[in-house]
Coordinates of C-alpha atoms in Angstrom, one line a residue:
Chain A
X94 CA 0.0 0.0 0.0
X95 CA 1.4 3.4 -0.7
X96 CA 1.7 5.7 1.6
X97 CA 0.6 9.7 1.5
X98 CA 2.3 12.2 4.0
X99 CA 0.0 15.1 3.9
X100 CA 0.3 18.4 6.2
X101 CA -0.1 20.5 7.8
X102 CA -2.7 18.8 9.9
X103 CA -4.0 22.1 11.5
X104 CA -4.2 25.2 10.2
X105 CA -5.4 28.2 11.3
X106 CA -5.4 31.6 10.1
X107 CA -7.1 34.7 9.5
X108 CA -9.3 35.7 6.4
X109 CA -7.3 37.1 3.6
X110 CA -4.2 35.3 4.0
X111 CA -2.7 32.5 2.2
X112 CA -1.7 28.9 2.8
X113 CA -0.5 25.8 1.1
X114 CA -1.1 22.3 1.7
X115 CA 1.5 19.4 0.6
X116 CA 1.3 15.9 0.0
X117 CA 4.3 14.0 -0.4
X118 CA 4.7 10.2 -1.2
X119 CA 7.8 8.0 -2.5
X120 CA 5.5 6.2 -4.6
X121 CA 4.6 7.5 -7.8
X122 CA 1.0 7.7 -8.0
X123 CA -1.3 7.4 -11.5
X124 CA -3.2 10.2 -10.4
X125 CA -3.7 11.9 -7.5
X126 CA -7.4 13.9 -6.2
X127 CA -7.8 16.8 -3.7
X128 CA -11.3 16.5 -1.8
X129 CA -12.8 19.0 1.2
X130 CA -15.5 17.5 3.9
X131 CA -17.3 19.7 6.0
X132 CA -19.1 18.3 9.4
X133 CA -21.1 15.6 8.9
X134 CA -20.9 15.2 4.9
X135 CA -19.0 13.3 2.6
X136 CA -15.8 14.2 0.6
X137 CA -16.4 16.4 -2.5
X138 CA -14.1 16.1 -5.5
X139 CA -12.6 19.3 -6.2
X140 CA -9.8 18.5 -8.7
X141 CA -8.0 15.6 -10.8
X142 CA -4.6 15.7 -11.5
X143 CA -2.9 13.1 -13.7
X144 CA 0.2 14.5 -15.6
X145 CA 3.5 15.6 -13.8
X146 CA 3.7 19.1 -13.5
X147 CA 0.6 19.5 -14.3
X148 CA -1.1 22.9 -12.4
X149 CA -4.5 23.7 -12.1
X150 CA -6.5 26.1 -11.1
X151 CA -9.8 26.4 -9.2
X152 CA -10.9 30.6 -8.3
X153 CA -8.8 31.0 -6.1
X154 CA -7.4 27.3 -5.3
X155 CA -4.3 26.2 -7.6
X156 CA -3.6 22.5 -7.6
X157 CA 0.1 21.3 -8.8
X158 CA 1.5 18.0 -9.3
X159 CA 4.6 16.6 -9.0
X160 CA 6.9 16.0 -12.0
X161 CA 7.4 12.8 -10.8
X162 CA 3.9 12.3 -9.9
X163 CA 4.9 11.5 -6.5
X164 CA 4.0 14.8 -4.6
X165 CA 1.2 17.2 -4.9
X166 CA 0.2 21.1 -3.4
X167 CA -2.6 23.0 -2.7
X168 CA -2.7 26.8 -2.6
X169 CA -5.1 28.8 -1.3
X170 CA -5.3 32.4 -2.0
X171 CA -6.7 35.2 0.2
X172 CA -8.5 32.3 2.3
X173 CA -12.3 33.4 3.4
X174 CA -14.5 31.5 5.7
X175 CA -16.2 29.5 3.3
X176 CA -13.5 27.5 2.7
X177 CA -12.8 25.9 6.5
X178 CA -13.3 22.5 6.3
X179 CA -11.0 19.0 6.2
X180 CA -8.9 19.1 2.5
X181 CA -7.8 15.5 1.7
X182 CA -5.7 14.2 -1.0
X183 CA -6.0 11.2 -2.1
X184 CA -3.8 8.8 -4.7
X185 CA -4.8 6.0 -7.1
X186 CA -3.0 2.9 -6.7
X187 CA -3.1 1.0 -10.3
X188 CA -5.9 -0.9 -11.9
X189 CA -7.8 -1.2 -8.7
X190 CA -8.9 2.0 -8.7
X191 CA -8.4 1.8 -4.6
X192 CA -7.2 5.5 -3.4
X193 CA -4.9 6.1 -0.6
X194 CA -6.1 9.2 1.6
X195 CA -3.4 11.1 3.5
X196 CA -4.6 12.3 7.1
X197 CA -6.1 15.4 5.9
X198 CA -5.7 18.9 6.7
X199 CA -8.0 20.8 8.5
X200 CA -8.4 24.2 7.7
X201 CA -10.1 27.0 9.7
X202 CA -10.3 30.5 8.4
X203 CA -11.1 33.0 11.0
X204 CA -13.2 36.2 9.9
Chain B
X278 CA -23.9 14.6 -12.8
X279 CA -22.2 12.1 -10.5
X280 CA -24.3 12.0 -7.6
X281 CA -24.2 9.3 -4.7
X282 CA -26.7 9.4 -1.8
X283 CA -26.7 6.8 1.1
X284 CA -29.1 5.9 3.3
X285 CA -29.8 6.2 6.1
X286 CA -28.3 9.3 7.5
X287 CA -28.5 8.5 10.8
X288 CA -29.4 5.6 12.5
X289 CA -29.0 4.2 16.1
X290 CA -29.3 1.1 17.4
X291 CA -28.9 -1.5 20.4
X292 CA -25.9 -3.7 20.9
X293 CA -26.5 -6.9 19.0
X294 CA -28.7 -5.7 16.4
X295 CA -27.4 -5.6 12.4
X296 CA -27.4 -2.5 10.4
X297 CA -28.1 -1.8 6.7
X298 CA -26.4 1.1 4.8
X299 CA -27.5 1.8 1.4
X300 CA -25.3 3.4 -1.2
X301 CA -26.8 4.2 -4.8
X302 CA -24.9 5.9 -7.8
X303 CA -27.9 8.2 -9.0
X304 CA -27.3 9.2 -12.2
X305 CA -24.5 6.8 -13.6
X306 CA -23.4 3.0 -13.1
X307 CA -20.9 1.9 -10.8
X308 CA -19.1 -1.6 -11.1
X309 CA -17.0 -0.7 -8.3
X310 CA -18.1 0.7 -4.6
X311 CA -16.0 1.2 -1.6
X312 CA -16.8 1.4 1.8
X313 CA -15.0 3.5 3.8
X314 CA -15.0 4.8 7.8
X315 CA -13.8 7.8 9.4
X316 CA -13.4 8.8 12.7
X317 CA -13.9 12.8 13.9
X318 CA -11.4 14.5 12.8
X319 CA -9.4 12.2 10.7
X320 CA -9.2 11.1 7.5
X321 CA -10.9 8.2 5.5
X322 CA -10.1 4.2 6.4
X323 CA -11.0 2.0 3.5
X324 CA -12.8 -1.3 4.5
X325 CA -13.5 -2.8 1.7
X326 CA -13.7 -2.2 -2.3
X327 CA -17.2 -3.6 -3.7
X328 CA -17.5 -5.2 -6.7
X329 CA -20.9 -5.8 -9.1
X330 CA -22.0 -9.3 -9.1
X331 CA -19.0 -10.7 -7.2
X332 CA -17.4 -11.0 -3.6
X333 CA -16.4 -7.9 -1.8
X334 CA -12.7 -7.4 -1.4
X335 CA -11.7 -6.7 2.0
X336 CA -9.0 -4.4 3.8
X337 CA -6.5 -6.3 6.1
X338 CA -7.8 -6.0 9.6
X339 CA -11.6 -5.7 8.6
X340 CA -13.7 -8.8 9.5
X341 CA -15.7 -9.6 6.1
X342 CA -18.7 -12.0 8.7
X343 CA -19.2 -8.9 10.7
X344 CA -19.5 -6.0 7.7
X345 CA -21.1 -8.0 5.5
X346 CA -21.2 -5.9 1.6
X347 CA -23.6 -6.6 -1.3
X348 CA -23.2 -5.1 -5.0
X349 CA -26.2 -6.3 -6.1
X350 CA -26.4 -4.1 -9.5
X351 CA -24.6 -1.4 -11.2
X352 CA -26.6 1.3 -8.9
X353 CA -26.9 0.1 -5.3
X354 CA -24.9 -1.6 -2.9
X355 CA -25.5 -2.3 1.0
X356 CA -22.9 -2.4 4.0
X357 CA -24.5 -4.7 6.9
X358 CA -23.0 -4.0 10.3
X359 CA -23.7 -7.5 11.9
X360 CA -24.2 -7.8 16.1
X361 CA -23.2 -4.1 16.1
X362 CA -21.1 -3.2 19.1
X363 CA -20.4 0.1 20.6
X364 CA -17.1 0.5 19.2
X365 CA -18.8 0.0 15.6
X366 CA -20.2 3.5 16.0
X367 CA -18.7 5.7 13.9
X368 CA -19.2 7.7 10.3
X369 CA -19.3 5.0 7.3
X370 CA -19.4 6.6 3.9
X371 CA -19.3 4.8 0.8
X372 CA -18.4 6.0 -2.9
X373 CA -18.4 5.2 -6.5
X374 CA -16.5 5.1 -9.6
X375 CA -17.9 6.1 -12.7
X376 CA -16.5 2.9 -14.7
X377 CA -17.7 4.6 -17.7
X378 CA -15.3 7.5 -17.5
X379 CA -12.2 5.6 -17.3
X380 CA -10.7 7.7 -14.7
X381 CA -9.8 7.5 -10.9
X382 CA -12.4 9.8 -9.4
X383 CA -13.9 8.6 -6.6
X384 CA -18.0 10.4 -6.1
X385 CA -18.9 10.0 -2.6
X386 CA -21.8 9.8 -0.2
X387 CA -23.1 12.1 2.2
X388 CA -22.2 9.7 4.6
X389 CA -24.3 7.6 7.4
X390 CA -23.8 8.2 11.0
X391 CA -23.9 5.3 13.1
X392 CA -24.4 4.9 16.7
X393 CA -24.8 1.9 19.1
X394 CA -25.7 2.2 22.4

């Protein structure tokens, strides 16, 4: 199984600012997925990334993977309120389609 | 497009008595379920991957008598917590590939909060 170091764990800081999340693995993954959960609901997919290097952008979230698919971030810019909540990424592991979840970081933005 | 619901939301029950979780892909088919459970706080444990029309695969560690999984068809499958025990309460969510779109994405439900008492 591989395994996904993702962190910070906590993090919290006031509206405006900015933060980044990292995951790291030494296994290369096929494609890596970042997800947020609020309380009480499920994970909701907010990107896919699949090609090293590859960067993508959400408003004002940017996604980047790896060149060696083996590491991903997550930026946030000017963070607001709405966007507290647990940020997982998650890898695929080969034909399975089974994902590996890091710890998850949980994010609180304070007005 | 991709939406997964489970049901129920919320359920509680006594000690010794088995639970159903449903889990349906709404509007697309899914060959391949997985049942996952989370603690507060934490991330997501995968118990087991669900497969249409054939025998659940199982995480090490997970006991496949007492969560018993059914894939029945391409839209539904069922998590039974057997002789449910206080330490089985917790948040089970389940998702579903879209084995149509070839990729990795995982859609998930809104989760089902379970409690024994």
């Amino acid at each position: 199984t591989q395994l996904l170091e993702q962190s910070p764990q906590f993090l919290s800081i006031q509206e405006g600012e900015n933060l980044t999340v990292y995951c790291n693995s030494s296994s290369v993954f096929s494609s890596l997925q970042w997800y947020r959960q609020e309380p009480g609901e499920g994970p909701v997919l907010l990107v896919t990334v699949v090609t090293g290097g590859e960067v993508k952008k959400l408003k004002r979230l940017t996604f980047q993977f790896g060149d060696a698919r083996k590491d991903s971030s997550l930026h946030i810019t000017a963070a607001q309120p709405g966007d507290t909540g647990l940020y997982l990424c998650a890898g695929a592991e080969g034909s399975n389609y089974k994902l590996t979840f890091g710890k998850g970081t949980l994010l609180t933005v304070n007005p | 497009g991709a939406v997964v619901s489970q049901h129920p939301s919320r359920v509680i029950c006594k000690s010794g008595t088995s639970v159903k979780i449903e889990c349906r892909s709404l509007d697309f088919q899914a060959t391949t379920m997985f049942w996952y459970r989370q603690f507060p706080k934490q991330s997501l444990m995968l118990m087991a991957t669900s497969n249409e029309g054939s025998k659940a695969t199982y995480e090490q560690g997970v006991e496949k008598d007492k969560f018993l999984i059914n894939h029945a068809s391409l839209t539904l499958s069922t998590l039974t917590v057997t002789s449910a025990h206080p330490e089985d309460s917790s948040f089970y969510i389940c998702s579903a590939r879209d084995h149509t779109g070839g990729g990795y994405e995982q859609y998930f439900g809104p989760g089902t909060r379970l409690t024994v008492t």
